[in-house]
Structures are given as C-alpha cells and as structure tokens.
Coordinates of C-alpha atoms in Angstrom, one line a residue:
X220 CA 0.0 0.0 0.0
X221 CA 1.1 3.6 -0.9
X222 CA -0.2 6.8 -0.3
X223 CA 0.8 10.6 -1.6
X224 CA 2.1 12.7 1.4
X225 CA 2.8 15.8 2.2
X226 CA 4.3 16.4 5.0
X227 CA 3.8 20.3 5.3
X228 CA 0.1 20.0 6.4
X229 CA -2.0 18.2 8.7
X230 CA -4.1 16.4 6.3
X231 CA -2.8 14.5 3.8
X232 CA -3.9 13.3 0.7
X233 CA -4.3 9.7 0.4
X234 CA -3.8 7.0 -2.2
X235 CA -4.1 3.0 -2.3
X236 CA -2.2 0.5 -4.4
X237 CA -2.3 -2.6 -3.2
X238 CA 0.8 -5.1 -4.7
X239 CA -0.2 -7.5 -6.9
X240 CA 1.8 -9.9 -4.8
X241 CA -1.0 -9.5 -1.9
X242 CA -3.6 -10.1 -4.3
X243 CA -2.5 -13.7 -5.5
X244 CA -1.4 -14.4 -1.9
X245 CA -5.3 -14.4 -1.3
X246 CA -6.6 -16.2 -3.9
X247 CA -3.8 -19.0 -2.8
X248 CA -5.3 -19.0 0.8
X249 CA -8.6 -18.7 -0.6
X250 CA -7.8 -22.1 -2.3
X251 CA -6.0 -23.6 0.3
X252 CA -8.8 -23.7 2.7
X253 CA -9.5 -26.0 4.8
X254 CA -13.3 -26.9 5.1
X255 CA -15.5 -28.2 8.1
X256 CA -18.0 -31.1 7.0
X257 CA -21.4 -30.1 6.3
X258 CA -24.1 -28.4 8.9
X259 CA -26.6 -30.8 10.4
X260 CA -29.3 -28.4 10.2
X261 CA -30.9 -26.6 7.2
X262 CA -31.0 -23.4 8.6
X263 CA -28.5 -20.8 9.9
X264 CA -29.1 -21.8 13.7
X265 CA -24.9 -23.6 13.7
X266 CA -23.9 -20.6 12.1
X267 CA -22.7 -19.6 8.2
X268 CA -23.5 -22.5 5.8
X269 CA -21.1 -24.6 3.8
X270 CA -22.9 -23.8 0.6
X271 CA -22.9 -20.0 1.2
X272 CA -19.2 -20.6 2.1
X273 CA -18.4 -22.4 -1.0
X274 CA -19.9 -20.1 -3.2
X275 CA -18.4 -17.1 -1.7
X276 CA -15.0 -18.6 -1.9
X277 CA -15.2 -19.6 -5.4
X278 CA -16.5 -16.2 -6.9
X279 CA -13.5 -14.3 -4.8
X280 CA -10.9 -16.8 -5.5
X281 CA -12.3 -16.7 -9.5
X282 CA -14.1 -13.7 -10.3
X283 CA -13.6 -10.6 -7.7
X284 CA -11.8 -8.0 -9.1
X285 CA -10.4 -6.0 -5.9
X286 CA -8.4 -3.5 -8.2
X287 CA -12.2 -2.0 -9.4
X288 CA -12.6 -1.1 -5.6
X289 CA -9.5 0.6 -5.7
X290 CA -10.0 2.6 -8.5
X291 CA -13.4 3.8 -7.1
X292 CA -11.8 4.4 -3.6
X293 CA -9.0 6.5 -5.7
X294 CA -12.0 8.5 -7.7
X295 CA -12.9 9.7 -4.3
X296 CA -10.7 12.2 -2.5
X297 CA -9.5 11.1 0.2
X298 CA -6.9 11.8 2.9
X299 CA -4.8 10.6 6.7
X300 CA -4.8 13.1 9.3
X301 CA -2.9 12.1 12.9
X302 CA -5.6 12.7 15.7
X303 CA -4.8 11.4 19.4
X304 CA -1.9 8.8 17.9
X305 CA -4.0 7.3 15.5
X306 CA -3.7 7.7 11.9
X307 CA -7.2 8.5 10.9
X308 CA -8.3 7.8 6.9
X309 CA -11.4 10.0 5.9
X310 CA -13.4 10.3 2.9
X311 CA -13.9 14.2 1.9
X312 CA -16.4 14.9 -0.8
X313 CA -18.0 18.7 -1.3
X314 CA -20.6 19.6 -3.0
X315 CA -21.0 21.6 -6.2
X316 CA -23.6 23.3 -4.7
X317 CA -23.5 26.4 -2.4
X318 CA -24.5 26.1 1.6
X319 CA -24.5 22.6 1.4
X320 CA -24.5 21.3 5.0
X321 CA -22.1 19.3 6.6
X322 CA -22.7 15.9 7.3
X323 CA -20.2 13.3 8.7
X324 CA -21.0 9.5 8.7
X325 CA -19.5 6.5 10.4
X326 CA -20.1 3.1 9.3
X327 CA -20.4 0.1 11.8
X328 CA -18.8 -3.4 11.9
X329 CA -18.3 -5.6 10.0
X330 CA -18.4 -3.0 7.4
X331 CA -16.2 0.3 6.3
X332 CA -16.1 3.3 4.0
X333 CA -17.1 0.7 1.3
X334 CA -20.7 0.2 3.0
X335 CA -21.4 4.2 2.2
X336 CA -19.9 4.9 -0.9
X337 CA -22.9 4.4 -3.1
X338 CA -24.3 7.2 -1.2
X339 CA -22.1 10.1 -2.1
X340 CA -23.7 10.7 -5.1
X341 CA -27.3 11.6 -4.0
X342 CA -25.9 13.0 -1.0
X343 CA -23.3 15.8 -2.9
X344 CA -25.0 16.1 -5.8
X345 CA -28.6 15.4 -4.9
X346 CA -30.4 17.3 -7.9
X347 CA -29.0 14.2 -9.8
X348 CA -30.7 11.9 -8.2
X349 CA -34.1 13.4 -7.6
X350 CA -33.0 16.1 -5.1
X351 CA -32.8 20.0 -5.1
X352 CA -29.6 21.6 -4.5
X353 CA -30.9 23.0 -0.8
X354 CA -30.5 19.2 -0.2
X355 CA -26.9 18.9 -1.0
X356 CA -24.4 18.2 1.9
X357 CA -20.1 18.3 2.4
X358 CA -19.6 14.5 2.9
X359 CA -17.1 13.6 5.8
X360 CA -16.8 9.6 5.7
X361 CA -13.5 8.5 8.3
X362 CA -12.8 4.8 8.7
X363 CA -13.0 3.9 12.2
X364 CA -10.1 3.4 14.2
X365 CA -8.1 0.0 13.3
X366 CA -10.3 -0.6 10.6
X367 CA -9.9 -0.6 7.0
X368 CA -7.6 2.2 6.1
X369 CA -7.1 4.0 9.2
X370 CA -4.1 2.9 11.6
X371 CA -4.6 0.4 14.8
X372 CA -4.9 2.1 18.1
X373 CA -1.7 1.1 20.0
X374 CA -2.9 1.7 23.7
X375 CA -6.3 0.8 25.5
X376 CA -9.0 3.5 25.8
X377 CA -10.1 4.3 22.2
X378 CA -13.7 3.7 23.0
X379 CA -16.7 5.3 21.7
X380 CA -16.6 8.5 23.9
X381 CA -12.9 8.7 22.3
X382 CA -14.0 7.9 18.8
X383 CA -16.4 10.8 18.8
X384 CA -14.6 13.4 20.4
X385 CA -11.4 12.6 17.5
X386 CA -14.3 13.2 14.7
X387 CA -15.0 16.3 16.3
X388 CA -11.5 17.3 16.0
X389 CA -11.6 16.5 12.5
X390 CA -14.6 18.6 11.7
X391 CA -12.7 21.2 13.1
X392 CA -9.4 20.9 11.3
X393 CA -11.7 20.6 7.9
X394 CA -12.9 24.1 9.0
X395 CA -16.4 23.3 10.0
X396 CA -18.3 25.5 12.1
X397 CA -21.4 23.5 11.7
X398 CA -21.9 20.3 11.3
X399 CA -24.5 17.2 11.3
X400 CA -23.5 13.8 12.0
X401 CA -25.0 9.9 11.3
X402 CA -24.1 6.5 12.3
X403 CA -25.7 2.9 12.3
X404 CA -24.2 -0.2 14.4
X405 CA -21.0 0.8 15.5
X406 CA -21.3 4.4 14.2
X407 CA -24.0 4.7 16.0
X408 CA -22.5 4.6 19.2
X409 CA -20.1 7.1 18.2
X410 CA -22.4 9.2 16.9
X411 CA -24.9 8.7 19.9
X412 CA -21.4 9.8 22.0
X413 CA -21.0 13.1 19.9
X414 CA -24.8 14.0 20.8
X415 CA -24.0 13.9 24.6
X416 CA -20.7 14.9 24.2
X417 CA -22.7 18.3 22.3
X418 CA -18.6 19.5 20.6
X419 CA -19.1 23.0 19.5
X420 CA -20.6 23.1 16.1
X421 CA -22.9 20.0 15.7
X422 CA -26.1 21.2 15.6
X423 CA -28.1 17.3 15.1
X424 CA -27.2 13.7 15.0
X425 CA -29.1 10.8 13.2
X426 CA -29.1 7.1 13.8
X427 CA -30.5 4.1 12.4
X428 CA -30.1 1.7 15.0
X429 CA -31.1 3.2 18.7
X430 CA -28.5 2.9 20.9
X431 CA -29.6 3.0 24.3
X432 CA -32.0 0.1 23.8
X433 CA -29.0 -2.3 23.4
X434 CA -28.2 -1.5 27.8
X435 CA -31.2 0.0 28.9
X436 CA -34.6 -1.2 29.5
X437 CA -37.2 -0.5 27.3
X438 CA -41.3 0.4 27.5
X439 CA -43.2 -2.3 26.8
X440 CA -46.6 -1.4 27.1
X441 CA -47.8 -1.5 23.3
X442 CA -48.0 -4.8 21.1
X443 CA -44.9 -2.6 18.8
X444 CA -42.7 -2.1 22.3
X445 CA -43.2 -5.9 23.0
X446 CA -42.3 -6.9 19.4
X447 CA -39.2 -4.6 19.8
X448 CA -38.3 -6.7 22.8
X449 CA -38.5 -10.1 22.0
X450 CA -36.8 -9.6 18.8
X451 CA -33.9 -8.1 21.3
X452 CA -33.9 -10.8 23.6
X453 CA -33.7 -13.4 20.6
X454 CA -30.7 -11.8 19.4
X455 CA -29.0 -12.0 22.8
X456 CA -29.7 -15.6 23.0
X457 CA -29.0 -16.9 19.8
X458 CA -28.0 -14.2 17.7
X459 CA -24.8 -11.8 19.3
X460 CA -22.5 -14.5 19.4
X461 CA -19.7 -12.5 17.4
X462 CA -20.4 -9.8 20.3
X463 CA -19.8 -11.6 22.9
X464 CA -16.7 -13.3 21.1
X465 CA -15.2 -9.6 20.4
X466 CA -16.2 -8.2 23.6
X467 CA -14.7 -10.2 25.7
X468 CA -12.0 -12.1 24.2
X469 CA -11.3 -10.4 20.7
X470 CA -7.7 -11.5 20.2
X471 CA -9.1 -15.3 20.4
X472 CA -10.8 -14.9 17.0
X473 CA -8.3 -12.1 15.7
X474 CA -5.6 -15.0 15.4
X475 CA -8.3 -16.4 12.6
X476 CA -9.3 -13.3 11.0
X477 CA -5.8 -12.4 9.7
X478 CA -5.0 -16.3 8.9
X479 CA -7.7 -17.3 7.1
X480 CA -9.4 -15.8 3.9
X481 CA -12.4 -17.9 4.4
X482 CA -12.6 -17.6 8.5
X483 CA -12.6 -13.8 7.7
X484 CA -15.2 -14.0 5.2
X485 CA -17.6 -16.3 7.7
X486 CA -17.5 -14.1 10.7
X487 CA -18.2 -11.2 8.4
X488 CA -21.2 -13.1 7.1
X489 CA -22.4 -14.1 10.4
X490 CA -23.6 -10.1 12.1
X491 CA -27.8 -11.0 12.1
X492 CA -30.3 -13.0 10.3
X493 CA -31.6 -10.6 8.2
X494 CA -28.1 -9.6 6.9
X495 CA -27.2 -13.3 6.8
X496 CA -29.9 -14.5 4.3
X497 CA -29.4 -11.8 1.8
X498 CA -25.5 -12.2 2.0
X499 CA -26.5 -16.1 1.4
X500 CA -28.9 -15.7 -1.6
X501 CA -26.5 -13.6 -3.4
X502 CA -24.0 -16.3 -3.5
X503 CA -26.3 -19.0 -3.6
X504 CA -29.1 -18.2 -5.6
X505 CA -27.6 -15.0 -7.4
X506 CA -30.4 -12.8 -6.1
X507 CA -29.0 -9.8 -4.5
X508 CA -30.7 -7.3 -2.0
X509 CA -30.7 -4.0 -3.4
X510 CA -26.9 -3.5 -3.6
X511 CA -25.6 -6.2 -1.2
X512 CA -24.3 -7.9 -4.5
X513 CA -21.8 -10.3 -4.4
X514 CA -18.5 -8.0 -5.6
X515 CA -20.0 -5.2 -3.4
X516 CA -19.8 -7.7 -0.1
X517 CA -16.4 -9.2 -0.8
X518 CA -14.8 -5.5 -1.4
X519 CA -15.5 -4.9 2.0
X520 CA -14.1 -8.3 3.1
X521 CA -11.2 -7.8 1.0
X522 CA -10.3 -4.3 2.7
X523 CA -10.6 -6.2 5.7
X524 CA -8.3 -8.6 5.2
X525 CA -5.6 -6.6 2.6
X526 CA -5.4 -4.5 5.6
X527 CA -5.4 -7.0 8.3
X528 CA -7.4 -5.2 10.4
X529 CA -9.8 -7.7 11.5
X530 CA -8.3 -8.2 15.0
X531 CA -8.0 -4.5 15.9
X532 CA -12.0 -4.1 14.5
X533 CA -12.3 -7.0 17.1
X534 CA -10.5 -4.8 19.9
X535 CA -13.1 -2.2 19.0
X536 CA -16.0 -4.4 20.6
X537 CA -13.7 -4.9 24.0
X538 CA -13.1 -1.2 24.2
X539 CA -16.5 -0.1 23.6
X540 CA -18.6 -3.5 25.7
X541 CA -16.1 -5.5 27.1
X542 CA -16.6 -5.8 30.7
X543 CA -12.4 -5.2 31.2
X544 CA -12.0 -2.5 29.2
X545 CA -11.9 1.1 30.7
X546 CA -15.3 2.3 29.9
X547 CA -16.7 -0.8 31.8
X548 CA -19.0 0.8 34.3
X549 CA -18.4 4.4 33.3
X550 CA -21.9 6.6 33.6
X551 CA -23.1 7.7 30.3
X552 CA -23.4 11.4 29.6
X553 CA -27.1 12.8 29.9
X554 CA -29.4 12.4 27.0
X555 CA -27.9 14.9 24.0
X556 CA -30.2 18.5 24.1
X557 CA -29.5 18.6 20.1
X558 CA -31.8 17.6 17.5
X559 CA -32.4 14.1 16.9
X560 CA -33.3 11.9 14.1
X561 CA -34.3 8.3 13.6
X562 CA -34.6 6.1 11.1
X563 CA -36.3 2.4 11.3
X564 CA -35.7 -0.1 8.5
X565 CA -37.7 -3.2 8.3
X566 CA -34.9 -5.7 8.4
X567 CA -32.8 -4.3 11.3
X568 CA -32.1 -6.3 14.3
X569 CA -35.1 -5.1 16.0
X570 CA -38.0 -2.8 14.8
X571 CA -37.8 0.7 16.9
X572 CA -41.4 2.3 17.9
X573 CA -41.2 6.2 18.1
X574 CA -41.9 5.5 21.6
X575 CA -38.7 4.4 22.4
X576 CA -37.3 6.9 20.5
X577 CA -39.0 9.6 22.6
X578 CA -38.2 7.9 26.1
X579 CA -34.6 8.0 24.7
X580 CA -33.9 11.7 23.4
X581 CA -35.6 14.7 24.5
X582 CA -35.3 16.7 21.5
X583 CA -36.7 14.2 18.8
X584 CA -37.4 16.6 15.4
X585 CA -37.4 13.1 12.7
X586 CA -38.5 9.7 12.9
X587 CA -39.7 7.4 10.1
X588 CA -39.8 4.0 9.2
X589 CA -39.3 2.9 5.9
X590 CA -40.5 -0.4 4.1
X591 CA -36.9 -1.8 2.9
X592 CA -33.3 -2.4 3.9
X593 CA -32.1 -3.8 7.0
X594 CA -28.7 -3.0 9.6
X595 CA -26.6 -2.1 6.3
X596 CA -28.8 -0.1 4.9
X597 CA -27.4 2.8 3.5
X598 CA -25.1 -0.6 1.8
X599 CA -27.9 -2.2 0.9
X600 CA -30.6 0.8 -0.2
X601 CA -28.4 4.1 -1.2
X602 CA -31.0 6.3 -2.8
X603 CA -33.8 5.4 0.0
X604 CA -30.9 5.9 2.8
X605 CA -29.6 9.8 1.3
X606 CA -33.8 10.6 1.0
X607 CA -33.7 9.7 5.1
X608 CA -30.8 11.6 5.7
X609 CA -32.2 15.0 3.0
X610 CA -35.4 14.6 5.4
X611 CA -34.3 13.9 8.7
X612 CA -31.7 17.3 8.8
X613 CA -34.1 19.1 5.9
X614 CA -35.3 21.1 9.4
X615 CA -31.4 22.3 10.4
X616 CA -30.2 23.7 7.3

C-alpha cells in the first residue's frame, strides 16, 4: 500500500495500491482452505452455511476483481490526518452546490467506507438523483479506528466517547463550524457519543439503529414495544455470538481473522439473520438485496483482510462493551439537548417504535420508518438511505 504525502500540512492526501503480490497471496489462501464437513441443520441456527461458504470462496478466489474497488476508492478524494496517535483515513467529498451542509458518517462493523460509498452521489450532488440543490451536503466519511484504512490504536482506551470526540477534531481541522453527523451499528454509538458529548458546532445527530436500547430497559406497554423486545432478547440468546466473542476475548478470534481468507469471510457473514440471508442468496441463488451484491460484499471483506485489520476491529468491541476494558462501568453522559433523528428499516435487528425513541432523546425533530433495507442499509438501499438523511436534517439547514 502507498499513499501521496505531504508532510507540510496536517491532512494528507491519500492513495491506495495494493501489490499485486497481496492479491495472488489471497486467492492461494482462498484455495487452500481447509473446510468443516457439512451443517446438520438446514438453517443458519450452527452458524454460516457450507454452501454460502463455497460459493463465496469460489467467486472471490475466481471472479472478484479488488483492483475495481481501488480505482473507485482512488475516484474519491481522500486523505490521513494524525488525531490522538491514531492515523485517521477520511473520505472528503463537497458539494457543487453552495450552503450545502455538513454531514459526517460512520459506518459500523463488519463494514467500512465501502458500505457508504454508493451514497455520495445523492448525497453531494442530490439534484442528480431526484434532489434539489438545498438538499446537497459536504460528505465527511472517516474509517473507524483499526479498521480498513485507518491505523490500529496502540494503547487501550479508544472507545466510543474517544471515537467521537477525534471526529469532532476532525470537523474542526476541515474548517467546520457546523456540522451534522450519522451512524448505524457501530457508528452509532459514536455518533450517539458526539450528541452527549454536544462539541461546539454540531447542531443534530441521526441514527439508524437506537442505541440506548441495546443496555437500557425499554417500555413495553404496546404490542410494537413488546415486538421490539423479543426480537432483542432473541438476538441476545441466539443471535450476538460475534459480540460476545469480540467483547470479551477479541484477540481469540483475531488469530483467525488475519490467517484465514475464508474464516474472515464467515465471521463477516455471520452479524444477524436478516443480513445473513441476503449475504446467502447472493451467492447461492444469485439474487441480491438491493446492492448487497456479491462484488460489493467481498470489497469490504477484502479491505478487511488486505489490511489486516480484522483483529484490531475485534479490539473495538472490548473497548467499547467489554466488561475489562476502561469504559466498563463508566456513567453515560445525559441524553444529547441537540436535535435528533431516527430512522427504522424493516430488516434491522429489532424494529424501533417512536416510543422508544421519545423515552430515549428529548429533543426528537425526525422519525420514520421505511419499508426496505435492513442494519446495512445505507449498503444495501443508497438512494432510499440519502432521502432519510435530505429529510431527517431538511429542518437544520
């Protein structure tokens, strides 16, 4: 990998080129796998299928082409800037069009930048893509820290509270006096974070998966609210295995993640069963969900595992839920004043009512919920994601 410095400035301008050498190492390992016999059930319930398995493997030993990722990555600008130790990679897109607001997005894991680039288009330049130019936004997309592209944290304490307050910093050094911010799964909690934390200059966060429901106890007075909570409690008892995994012992499974191609590709495949099923039938049965295609999930494995990051991801779980980490135990801040937004997607972990929306935020300005996608959706449904964020912060511009 290879990038374009220069040293004079804070941000740098950034550039990937990844040896060919790295490539065919994959594809060997890819082939070299060693494979567990058969499931003995027909569903997911043991975990990620043989078949799906097989088929992945053979269409990203075969037919991925990794170097059409990095050639949209390189269309993008894009750029390092050193915040708190940590080498942080960021996405920077403006907007043709004048006033355009802020908006900086974090992804979750297992994904990346590569889950939201689909969406800078009808975010920057929404009047192509059924928009009006009053809709346009500056696009800030950073990778996490010790994923993807950005460098591995080399000290304990780079939880969510940390995460947020570095993005912060990096609004500032873009020059942003006023900003909006987004986040689903993991990006989420950061965003959440940013909310509470209230830095000077962010004037509304959005989310699409509701934070506070995954530690606090919920309402459940309504027929929605008890829906909501059963499909939570069946996702902590069958379903969050990879949580528990990364929260508690994350350098167990890292040893895996950055040996084997394949034991990358299965934990990656293995988040919930919503996600899990369309990842399936897009290998199996060649029927993708919206743009969950096959080449568009194994780019973000393959950033994964080109930049052997999927331990330090891992270490993100233990620093942000781990019960040894530092945050373990820490208070959250109050409920964030700002405007929030919220958006519910049909296939997500669990369905959020507005109630617990309301009991959560005190200042709640946007809340929909929308009849497609699921916990990657701004992956899986672009155009219908940038709509939710144009309406959810049409009311701060």
């Amino acid at each position: 990998m290879s990038s374009t410095i220069d040293t004079a400035v804070e941000i740098r301008p950034f550039h990937i080129e990844i040896p060919e050498e790295q490539i065919d190492d994959l594809r060997r390992r890819i082939a070299a796998t060693r494979w567990p016999s058969k499931e003995l059930v027909t569903d997911r319930s043991q975990g990620v299928q043989l078949a799906t398995l097989h088929e992945l493997a053979h269409y990203w030993e075969n037919d991925h082409d990794w170097r059409k990722t990095e050639a949209k990555l390189n269309g993008l600008p894009q750029f390092t800037t050193e915040i708190d130790g940590v080498n942080i990679h960021f996405i920077h897109v403006k907007s043709r069009h004048e006033n355009a607001l802020p908006l900086i997005m974090t992804h979750g894991w297992p994904g990346s930048v590569i889950e939201l680039l689909d969406t800078v288009g009808p975010l920057t330049d929404p009047t192509a893509h059924g928009g009006t130019a009053e809709d346009a936004f500056d696009l800030v997309l950073p990778s996490l820290p010790g994923y993807g592209l950005s460098g591995e944290p080399v000290e304990v304490g780079w939880d969510l509270g940390r995460t947020a307050r570095a993005w912060a910093e990096l609004m500032r050094r873009l020059g942003y006096t006023r900003y909006v911010a987004q986040g689903g799964d993991v990006g989420a909690g950061v965003t959440d974070a940013m909310g509470r934390q209230a830095p000077e200059g962010l004037a509304g966060i959005h989310t699409n998966l509701l934070v506070p429901a995954l530690s606090g106890t919920m309402p459940t007075h309504t027929d929605e609210e008890r829906a909501a909570a059963a499909q939570i409690t069946t996702f902590r008892q069958s379903g969050n295995g990879y949580y528990i995994e990364m929260a508690t012992r994350p350098q167990t499974i890292g040893h895996a993640l950055l040996d084997s191609p394949v034991a990358l590709a299965a934990w990656m495949s293995d988040h919930d069963t919503d996600a899990y099923y369309k990842i399936a039938r897009a290998f199996v049965d060649g029927q993708p969900s919206g743009n969950l295609t096959r080449d568009h999930i194994l780019d973000n494995i393959t950033l994964y595992w080109l930049t052997g990051t999927g331990a330090s991801a891992a270490r993100s779980y233990w620093e942000a839920y781990g019960p040894d980490a530092p945050a373990a135990g820490r208070q959250p801040l109050p409920p964030p004043a700002i405007p929030f937004g919220f958006t519910t997607f049909p296939g997500e972990i669990w369905r959020t009512p507005r109630s617990w929306v309301d009991a959560s935020y005190p200042n709640v300005i946007y809340f929909n919920e929308v009849d497609r996608g699921g916990h990657f959706a701004a992956w899986e449904e672009p155009e219908l994601f940038s709509t939710e964020m144009r309406a959810a912060f049409s009311s701060l511009r």
